Amino acid sequence: MPLSYFDIAPMGWQIFAMGGYSHTEGDIACELDSNACPIIDMPSTDGWVLVPNATNGGYLGAFALKPLAGDWTLITAAAYFILKYCYCYK
């Protein structure tokens, strides 16, 4: 719903507010002999372990349209992202 619904349309711009949040939990397969694995001292019979992890992310932003002339429309968007990533092993 554009903000013009609430009588907010500066200089003819149709502004749409955006926002979102995500949360993910799961396991990452990790080879113990590689440099990419955050766990070094974990028992494993085959060289692989599952590392519990979680991510949280969100964004806020705006999308805007400005009718110009005829079939021409100017489109713009801006957003701010936040991401938190955690290897949640104990």
mmCIF file of N, CA, C and O in Angstrom:
data_model
loop_
_atom_site.group_PDB
_atom_site.id
_atom_site.type_symbol
_atom_site.label_atom_id
_atom_site.label_comp_id
_atom_site.label_asym_id
_atom_site.label_seq_id
_atom_site.Cartn_x
_atom_site.Cartn_y
_atom_site.Cartn_z
ATOM 1 N N MET A 1 0.845 -1.148 0.000
ATOM 2 C CA MET A 1 0.000 0.000 0.000
ATOM 3 C C MET A 1 0.909 1.235 0.000
ATOM 4 O O MET A 1 1.796 1.352 0.842
ATOM 5 N N PRO A 2 0.727 2.139 -0.949
ATOM 6 C CA PRO A 2 1.575 3.336 -0.983
ATOM 7 C C PRO A 2 1.212 4.290 0.162
ATOM 8 O O PRO A 2 0.087 4.292 0.668
ATOM 9 N N LEU A 3 2.194 5.085 0.563
ATOM 10 C CA LEU A 3 1.950 6.048 1.633
ATOM 11 C C LEU A 3 0.983 7.142 1.205
ATOM 12 O O LEU A 3 0.440 7.859 2.047
ATOM 13 N N SER A 4 0.704 7.254 -0.105
ATOM 14 C CA SER A 4 -0.278 8.235 -0.569
ATOM 15 C C SER A 4 -1.680 7.894 -0.041
ATOM 16 O O SER A 4 -2.547 8.767 0.016
ATOM 17 N N TYR A 5 -1.894 6.669 0.355
ATOM 18 C CA TYR A 5 -3.157 6.281 0.988
ATOM 19 C C TYR A 5 -3.382 7.098 2.266
ATOM 20 O O TYR A 5 -4.506 7.365 2.661
ATOM 21 N N PHE A 6 -2.261 7.470 2.930
ATOM 22 C CA PHE A 6 -2.310 8.283 4.140
ATOM 23 C C PHE A 6 -2.016 9.757 3.844
ATOM 24 O O PHE A 6 -1.584 10.497 4.725
ATOM 25 N N ASP A 7 -2.222 10.168 2.595
ATOM 26 C CA ASP A 7 -1.971 11.542 2.137
ATOM 27 C C ASP A 7 -0.503 11.946 2.248
ATOM 28 O O ASP A 7 -0.184 13.102 2.516
ATOM 29 N N ILE A 8 0.396 10.993 2.046
ATOM 30 C CA ILE A 8 1.834 11.280 2.011
ATOM 31 C C ILE A 8 2.322 10.970 0.601
ATOM 32 O O ILE A 8 2.471 9.805 0.222
ATOM 33 N N ALA A 9 2.520 12.019 -0.192
ATOM 34 C CA ALA A 9 3.017 11.872 -1.561
ATOM 35 C C ALA A 9 3.820 13.125 -1.912
ATOM 36 O O ALA A 9 3.383 13.969 -2.687
ATOM 37 N N PRO A 10 5.031 13.262 -1.342
ATOM 38 C CA PRO A 10 5.822 14.467 -1.592
ATOM 39 C C PRO A 10 6.217 14.595 -3.064
ATOM 40 O O PRO A 10 6.771 13.666 -3.643
ATOM 41 N N MET A 11 5.894 15.717 -3.657
ATOM 42 C CA MET A 11 6.221 16.043 -5.055
ATOM 43 C C MET A 11 5.753 14.962 -6.033
ATOM 44 O O MET A 11 6.402 14.687 -7.033
ATOM 45 N N GLY A 12 4.662 14.295 -5.745
ATOM 46 C CA GLY A 12 4.096 13.302 -6.650
ATOM 47 C C GLY A 12 4.708 11.917 -6.562
ATOM 48 O O GLY A 12 4.367 11.034 -7.349
ATOM 49 N N TRP A 13 5.627 11.672 -5.645
ATOM 50 C CA TRP A 13 6.246 10.357 -5.483
ATOM 51 C C TRP A 13 5.264 9.399 -4.805
ATOM 52 O O TRP A 13 4.641 9.734 -3.802
ATOM 53 N N GLN A 14 5.133 8.191 -5.331
ATOM 54 C CA GLN A 14 4.378 7.112 -4.699
ATOM 55 C C GLN A 14 5.392 6.276 -3.910
ATOM 56 O O GLN A 14 6.206 5.564 -4.486
ATOM 57 N N ILE A 15 5.371 6.373 -2.584
ATOM 58 C CA ILE A 15 6.360 5.718 -1.726
ATOM 59 C C ILE A 15 5.726 4.498 -1.062
ATOM 60 O O ILE A 15 4.623 4.563 -0.535
ATOM 61 N N PHE A 16 6.468 3.391 -1.094
ATOM 62 C CA PHE A 16 6.044 2.151 -0.455
ATOM 63 C C PHE A 16 7.071 1.796 0.614
ATOM 64 O O PHE A 16 8.264 1.694 0.322
ATOM 65 N N ALA A 17 6.634 1.633 1.844
ATOM 66 C CA ALA A 17 7.547 1.228 2.917
ATOM 67 C C ALA A 17 7.816 -0.271 2.811
ATOM 68 O O ALA A 17 6.934 -1.048 2.450
ATOM 69 N N MET A 18 9.057 -0.677 3.121
ATOM 70 C CA MET A 18 9.441 -2.090 3.062
ATOM 71 C C MET A 18 10.068 -2.491 4.390
ATOM 72 O O MET A 18 10.681 -1.671 5.063
ATOM 73 N N GLY A 19 9.931 -3.735 4.752
ATOM 74 C CA GLY A 19 10.574 -4.246 5.947
ATOM 75 C C GLY A 19 10.406 -5.746 6.013
ATOM 76 O O GLY A 19 9.448 -6.308 5.482
ATOM 77 N N GLY A 20 11.350 -6.387 6.664
ATOM 78 C CA GLY A 20 11.262 -7.836 6.796
ATOM 79 C C GLY A 20 12.235 -8.361 7.822
ATOM 80 O O GLY A 20 13.188 -7.685 8.212
ATOM 81 N N TYR A 21 11.989 -9.572 8.284
ATOM 82 C CA TYR A 21 12.829 -10.223 9.294
ATOM 83 C C TYR A 21 12.900 -11.711 8.957
ATOM 84 O O TYR A 21 11.909 -12.297 8.499
ATOM 85 N N SER A 22 14.046 -12.312 9.197
ATOM 86 C CA SER A 22 14.177 -13.757 9.001
ATOM 87 C C SER A 22 14.981 -14.371 10.136
ATOM 88 O O SER A 22 15.880 -13.743 10.702
ATOM 89 N N HIS A 23 14.646 -15.602 10.470
ATOM 90 C CA HIS A 23 15.376 -16.380 11.477
ATOM 91 C C HIS A 23 15.520 -17.797 10.939
ATOM 92 O O HIS A 23 14.547 -18.400 10.494
ATOM 93 N N THR A 24 16.744 -18.313 10.967
ATOM 94 C CA THR A 24 17.021 -19.650 10.466
ATOM 95 C C THR A 24 17.871 -20.402 11.474
ATOM 96 O O THR A 24 18.826 -19.840 12.021
ATOM 97 N N GLU A 25 17.529 -21.644 11.721
ATOM 98 C CA GLU A 25 18.350 -22.520 12.553
ATOM 99 C C GLU A 25 18.620 -23.801 11.783
ATOM 100 O O GLU A 25 17.771 -24.257 11.021
ATOM 101 N N GLY A 26 19.795 -24.361 11.981
ATOM 102 C CA GLY A 26 20.114 -25.601 11.299
ATOM 103 C C GLY A 26 21.513 -26.064 11.623
ATOM 104 O O GLY A 26 22.151 -25.572 12.550
ATOM 105 N N ASP A 27 21.986 -27.015 10.856
ATOM 106 C CA ASP A 27 23.328 -27.570 11.027
ATOM 107 C C ASP A 27 24.108 -27.400 9.734
ATOM 108 O O ASP A 27 23.550 -27.512 8.644
ATOM 109 N N ILE A 28 25.406 -27.142 9.882
ATOM 110 C CA ILE A 28 26.311 -27.050 8.741
ATOM 111 C C ILE A 28 27.276 -28.228 8.815
ATOM 112 O O ILE A 28 27.896 -28.459 9.855
ATOM 113 N N ALA A 29 27.391 -28.975 7.720
ATOM 114 C CA ALA A 29 28.361 -30.061 7.662
ATOM 115 C C ALA A 29 29.745 -29.451 7.501
ATOM 116 O O ALA A 29 29.972 -28.581 6.672
ATOM 117 N N CYS A 30 30.681 -29.900 8.339
ATOM 118 C CA CYS A 30 32.009 -29.300 8.362
ATOM 119 C C CYS A 30 33.067 -30.398 8.401
ATOM 120 O O CYS A 30 32.994 -31.318 9.214
ATOM 121 N N GLU A 31 34.065 -30.286 7.523
ATOM 122 C CA GLU A 31 35.172 -31.238 7.510
ATOM 123 C C GLU A 31 36.213 -30.770 8.515
ATOM 124 O O GLU A 31 36.700 -29.648 8.448
ATOM 125 N N LEU A 32 36.571 -31.625 9.458
ATOM 126 C CA LEU A 32 37.455 -31.226 10.554
ATOM 127 C C LEU A 32 38.847 -30.816 10.094
ATOM 128 O O LEU A 32 39.490 -29.989 10.721
ATOM 129 N N ASP A 33 39.345 -31.378 9.005
ATOM 130 C CA ASP A 33 40.704 -31.064 8.557
ATOM 131 C C ASP A 33 40.782 -29.771 7.748
ATOM 132 O O ASP A 33 41.870 -29.341 7.376
ATOM 133 N N SER A 34 39.670 -29.135 7.453
ATOM 134 C CA SER A 34 39.697 -27.911 6.644
ATOM 135 C C SER A 34 39.814 -26.681 7.531
ATOM 136 O O SER A 34 39.488 -26.708 8.711
ATOM 137 N N ASN A 35 40.289 -25.584 6.957
ATOM 138 C CA ASN A 35 40.411 -24.326 7.694
ATOM 139 C C ASN A 35 39.060 -23.652 7.901
ATOM 140 O O ASN A 35 38.940 -22.740 8.701
ATOM 141 N N ALA A 36 38.042 -24.073 7.175
ATOM 142 C CA ALA A 36 36.728 -23.440 7.266
ATOM 143 C C ALA A 36 35.923 -23.921 8.472
ATOM 144 O O ALA A 36 34.901 -23.341 8.795
ATOM 145 N N CYS A 37 36.370 -24.976 9.133
ATOM 146 C CA CYS A 37 35.613 -25.540 10.249
ATOM 147 C C CYS A 37 35.966 -24.820 11.543
ATOM 148 O O CYS A 37 37.133 -24.764 11.928
ATOM 149 N N PRO A 38 34.973 -24.265 12.260
ATOM 150 C CA PRO A 38 35.257 -23.531 13.487
ATOM 151 C C PRO A 38 35.543 -24.435 14.686
ATOM 152 O O PRO A 38 36.003 -23.975 15.701
ATOM 153 N N ILE A 39 35.265 -25.722 14.579
ATOM 154 C CA ILE A 39 35.481 -26.647 15.691
ATOM 155 C C ILE A 39 36.694 -27.504 15.383
ATOM 156 O O ILE A 39 36.788 -28.119 14.338
ATOM 157 N N ILE A 40 37.628 -27.548 16.312
ATOM 158 C CA ILE A 40 38.847 -28.328 16.103
ATOM 159 C C ILE A 40 38.825 -29.596 16.947
ATOM 160 O O ILE A 40 39.150 -30.672 16.471
ATOM 161 N N ASP A 41 38.426 -29.491 18.217
ATOM 162 C CA ASP A 41 38.469 -30.627 19.139
ATOM 163 C C ASP A 41 37.088 -31.256 19.306
ATOM 164 O O ASP A 41 36.440 -31.106 20.330
ATOM 165 N N MET A 42 36.644 -31.977 18.284
ATOM 166 C CA MET A 42 35.369 -32.671 18.381
ATOM 167 C C MET A 42 35.569 -34.083 17.844
ATOM 168 O O MET A 42 36.133 -34.261 16.772
ATOM 169 N N PRO A 43 35.119 -35.086 18.585
ATOM 170 C CA PRO A 43 35.302 -36.468 18.115
ATOM 171 C C PRO A 43 34.459 -36.754 16.875
ATOM 172 O O PRO A 43 33.314 -36.344 16.786
ATOM 173 N N SER A 44 35.094 -37.421 15.936
ATOM 174 C CA SER A 44 34.394 -37.793 14.714
ATOM 175 C C SER A 44 35.047 -39.035 14.145
ATOM 176 O O SER A 44 36.264 -39.143 14.115
ATOM 177 N N THR A 45 34.230 -39.972 13.685
ATOM 178 C CA THR A 45 34.783 -41.204 13.125
ATOM 179 C C THR A 45 35.082 -41.078 11.641
ATOM 180 O O THR A 45 35.915 -41.802 11.118
ATOM 181 N N ASP A 46 34.421 -40.150 10.948
ATOM 182 C CA ASP A 46 34.628 -40.038 9.508
ATOM 183 C C ASP A 46 35.203 -38.684 9.072
ATOM 184 O O ASP A 46 35.292 -38.411 7.892
ATOM 185 N N GLY A 47 35.592 -37.841 10.021
ATOM 186 C CA GLY A 47 36.200 -36.561 9.659
ATOM 187 C C GLY A 47 35.219 -35.433 9.434
ATOM 188 O O GLY A 47 35.611 -34.321 9.130
ATOM 189 N N TRP A 48 33.922 -35.684 9.579
ATOM 190 C CA TRP A 48 32.890 -34.660 9.388
ATOM 191 C C TRP A 48 32.095 -34.488 10.680
ATOM 192 O O TRP A 48 31.841 -35.446 11.399
ATOM 193 N N VAL A 49 31.677 -33.265 10.961
ATOM 194 C CA VAL A 49 30.778 -32.986 12.084
ATOM 195 C C VAL A 49 29.678 -32.049 11.608
ATOM 196 O O VAL A 49 29.829 -31.345 10.609
ATOM 197 N N LEU A 50 28.564 -32.045 12.318
ATOM 198 C CA LEU A 50 27.499 -31.089 12.070
ATOM 199 C C LEU A 50 27.578 -29.993 13.121
ATOM 200 O O LEU A 50 27.524 -30.267 14.317
ATOM 201 N N VAL A 51 27.745 -28.755 12.668
ATOM 202 C CA VAL A 51 27.883 -27.616 13.564
ATOM 203 C C VAL A 51 26.545 -26.874 13.615
ATOM 204 O O VAL A 51 26.064 -26.396 12.596
ATOM 205 N N PRO A 52 25.913 -26.785 14.812
ATOM 206 C CA PRO A 52 24.676 -26.027 14.912
ATOM 207 C C PRO A 52 24.936 -24.543 14.637
ATOM 208 O O PRO A 52 25.961 -23.999 15.051
ATOM 209 N N ASN A 53 24.046 -23.912 13.926
ATOM 210 C CA ASN A 53 24.196 -22.490 13.653
ATOM 211 C C ASN A 53 22.830 -21.824 13.584
ATOM 212 O O ASN A 53 21.810 -22.485 13.508
ATOM 213 N N ALA A 54 22.843 -20.491 13.625
ATOM 214 C CA ALA A 54 21.601 -19.726 13.518
ATOM 215 C C ALA A 54 21.918 -18.391 12.863
ATOM 216 O O ALA A 54 23.014 -17.853 13.015
ATOM 217 N N THR A 55 20.970 -17.877 12.117
ATOM 218 C CA THR A 55 21.102 -16.543 11.543
ATOM 219 C C THR A 55 19.836 -15.753 11.839
ATOM 220 O O THR A 55 18.738 -16.293 11.904
ATOM 221 N N ASN A 56 20.023 -14.474 12.055
ATOM 222 C CA ASN A 56 18.934 -13.525 12.201
ATOM 223 C C ASN A 56 19.232 -12.369 11.264
ATOM 224 O O ASN A 56 20.356 -11.874 11.224
ATOM 225 N N GLY A 57 18.241 -11.936 10.524
ATOM 226 C CA GLY A 57 18.450 -10.836 9.597
ATOM 227 C C GLY A 57 17.198 -9.998 9.475
ATOM 228 O O GLY A 57 16.090 -10.442 9.759
ATOM 229 N N GLY A 58 17.399 -8.771 9.051
ATOM 230 C CA GLY A 58 16.259 -7.896 8.855
ATOM 231 C C GLY A 58 16.606 -6.752 7.931
ATOM 232 O O GLY A 58 17.787 -6.491 7.665
ATOM 233 N N TYR A 59 15.599 -6.081 7.433
ATOM 234 C CA TYR A 59 15.828 -4.920 6.583
ATOM 235 C C TYR A 59 14.681 -3.927 6.719
ATOM 236 O O TYR A 59 13.548 -4.287 7.039
ATOM 237 N N LEU A 60 14.994 -2.673 6.510
ATOM 238 C CA LEU A 60 14.028 -1.584 6.418
ATOM 239 C C LEU A 60 14.362 -0.791 5.177
ATOM 240 O O LEU A 60 15.538 -0.628 4.837
ATOM 241 N N GLY A 61 13.357 -0.275 4.512
ATOM 242 C CA GLY A 61 13.644 0.489 3.310
ATOM 243 C C GLY A 61 12.397 1.117 2.722
ATOM 244 O O GLY A 61 11.319 1.112 3.316
ATOM 245 N N ALA A 62 12.585 1.656 1.532
ATOM 246 C CA ALA A 62 11.484 2.294 0.812
ATOM 247 C C ALA A 62 11.680 2.078 -0.679
ATOM 248 O O ALA A 62 12.808 2.024 -1.175
ATOM 249 N N PHE A 63 10.577 1.952 -1.377
ATOM 250 C CA PHE A 63 10.527 1.819 -2.826
ATOM 251 C C PHE A 63 9.641 2.959 -3.310
ATOM 252 O O PHE A 63 8.584 3.207 -2.739
ATOM 253 N N ALA A 64 10.080 3.682 -4.330
ATOM 254 C CA ALA A 64 9.315 4.853 -4.764
ATOM 255 C C ALA A 64 9.178 4.907 -6.287
ATOM 256 O O ALA A 64 10.084 4.519 -7.017
ATOM 257 N N LEU A 65 8.033 5.390 -6.736
ATOM 258 C CA LEU A 65 7.729 5.588 -8.153
ATOM 259 C C LEU A 65 7.353 7.047 -8.365
ATOM 260 O O LEU A 65 6.629 7.628 -7.571
ATOM 261 N N LYS A 66 7.842 7.628 -9.472
ATOM 262 C CA LYS A 66 7.490 9.007 -9.820
ATOM 263 C C LYS A 66 7.058 9.015 -11.281
ATOM 264 O O LYS A 66 7.879 8.815 -12.181
ATOM 265 N N PRO A 67 5.754 9.208 -11.563
ATOM 266 C CA PRO A 67 5.308 9.307 -12.953
ATOM 267 C C PRO A 67 5.923 10.549 -13.610
ATOM 268 O O PRO A 67 5.900 11.631 -13.035
ATOM 269 N N LEU A 68 6.494 10.374 -14.799
ATOM 270 C CA LEU A 68 7.097 11.513 -15.505
ATOM 271 C C LEU A 68 6.153 11.947 -16.617
ATOM 272 O O LEU A 68 5.141 12.575 -16.338
ATOM 273 N N ALA A 69 6.446 11.613 -17.844
ATOM 274 C CA ALA A 69 5.592 12.022 -18.962
ATOM 275 C C ALA A 69 5.226 10.790 -19.790
ATOM 276 O O ALA A 69 6.072 9.936 -20.061
ATOM 277 N N GLY A 70 3.972 10.675 -20.159
ATOM 278 C CA GLY A 70 3.538 9.566 -21.008
ATOM 279 C C GLY A 70 3.738 8.224 -20.354
ATOM 280 O O GLY A 70 3.212 7.950 -19.282
ATOM 281 N N ASP A 71 4.532 7.370 -21.000
ATOM 282 C CA ASP A 71 4.777 6.015 -20.499
ATOM 283 C C ASP A 71 6.030 5.914 -19.628
ATOM 284 O O ASP A 71 6.468 4.808 -19.328
ATOM 285 N N TRP A 72 6.626 7.025 -19.243
ATOM 286 C CA TRP A 72 7.877 7.019 -18.494
ATOM 287 C C TRP A 72 7.614 7.170 -16.992
ATOM 288 O O TRP A 72 6.847 8.023 -16.559
ATOM 289 N N THR A 73 8.300 6.315 -16.210
ATOM 290 C CA THR A 73 8.203 6.370 -14.754
ATOM 291 C C THR A 73 9.593 6.193 -14.167
ATOM 292 O O THR A 73 10.348 5.313 -14.587
ATOM 293 N N LEU A 74 9.930 7.016 -13.195
ATOM 294 C CA LEU A 74 11.204 6.909 -12.487
ATOM 295 C C LEU A 74 11.001 5.982 -11.292
ATOM 296 O O LEU A 74 10.029 6.120 -10.543
ATOM 297 N N ILE A 75 11.913 5.014 -11.115
ATOM 298 C CA ILE A 75 11.823 4.031 -10.038
ATOM 299 C C ILE A 75 13.091 4.106 -9.202
ATOM 300 O O ILE A 75 14.201 4.151 -9.744
ATOM 301 N N THR A 76 12.949 4.088 -7.886
ATOM 302 C CA THR A 76 14.110 4.103 -7.005
ATOM 303 C C THR A 76 13.814 3.281 -5.751
ATOM 304 O O THR A 76 12.652 3.073 -5.396
ATOM 305 N N ALA A 77 14.871 2.821 -5.096
ATOM 306 C CA ALA A 77 14.709 2.045 -3.864
ATOM 307 C C ALA A 77 15.933 2.258 -2.980
ATOM 308 O O ALA A 77 17.034 2.515 -3.470
ATOM 309 N N ALA A 78 15.724 2.169 -1.681
ATOM 310 C CA ALA A 78 16.812 2.247 -0.711
ATOM 311 C C ALA A 78 16.483 1.302 0.435
ATOM 312 O O ALA A 78 15.318 1.142 0.807
ATOM 313 N N ALA A 79 17.511 0.651 0.989
ATOM 314 C CA ALA A 79 17.276 -0.296 2.074
ATOM 315 C C ALA A 79 18.491 -0.370 2.980
ATOM 316 O O ALA A 79 19.617 -0.083 2.568
ATOM 317 N N TYR A 80 18.263 -0.767 4.219
ATOM 318 C CA TYR A 80 19.312 -0.979 5.209
ATOM 319 C C TYR A 80 19.168 -2.409 5.727
ATOM 320 O O TYR A 80 18.086 -2.806 6.161
ATOM 321 N N PHE A 81 20.245 -3.193 5.661
ATOM 322 C CA PHE A 81 20.214 -4.605 6.033
ATOM 323 C C PHE A 81 21.034 -4.847 7.290
ATOM 324 O O PHE A 81 22.082 -4.227 7.482
ATOM 325 N N ILE A 82 20.579 -5.765 8.120
ATOM 326 C CA ILE A 82 21.319 -6.209 9.305
ATOM 327 C C ILE A 82 21.312 -7.735 9.285
ATOM 328 O O ILE A 82 20.274 -8.351 9.062
ATOM 329 N N LEU A 83 22.482 -8.346 9.524
ATOM 330 C CA LEU A 83 22.582 -9.806 9.554
ATOM 331 C C LEU A 83 23.446 -10.216 10.730
ATOM 332 O O LEU A 83 24.543 -9.691 10.924
ATOM 333 N N LYS A 84 22.976 -11.156 11.521
ATOM 334 C CA LYS A 84 23.752 -11.711 12.628
ATOM 335 C C LYS A 84 23.878 -13.203 12.386
ATOM 336 O O LYS A 84 22.879 -13.906 12.230
ATOM 337 N N TYR A 85 25.103 -13.693 12.336
ATOM 338 C CA TYR A 85 25.378 -15.097 12.054
ATOM 339 C C TYR A 85 26.090 -15.696 13.252
ATOM 340 O O TYR A 85 27.009 -15.088 13.794
ATOM 341 N N CYS A 86 25.701 -16.877 13.674
ATOM 342 C CA CYS A 86 26.269 -17.468 14.901
ATOM 343 C C CYS A 86 26.520 -18.951 14.701
ATOM 344 O O CYS A 86 25.618 -19.695 14.317
ATOM 345 N N TYR A 87 27.754 -19.387 14.984
ATOM 346 C CA TYR A 87 28.003 -20.819 15.172
ATOM 347 C C TYR A 87 27.661 -21.095 16.639
ATOM 348 O O TYR A 87 28.350 -20.657 17.537
ATOM 349 N N CYS A 88 26.581 -21.773 16.871
ATOM 350 C CA CYS A 88 26.062 -21.927 18.233
ATOM 351 C C CYS A 88 26.463 -23.252 18.847
ATOM 352 O O CYS A 88 25.647 -23.940 19.434
ATOM 353 N N TYR A 89 27.701 -23.639 18.717
ATOM 354 C CA TYR A 89 28.163 -24.890 19.315
ATOM 355 C C TYR A 89 28.520 -24.650 20.761
ATOM 356 O O TYR A 89 28.812 -23.544 21.170
ATOM 357 N N LYS A 90 28.486 -25.708 21.517
ATOM 358 C CA LYS A 90 28.756 -25.582 22.957
ATOM 359 C C LYS A 90 30.096 -26.189 23.295
ATOM 360 O O LYS A 90 30.570 -27.086 22.736
#
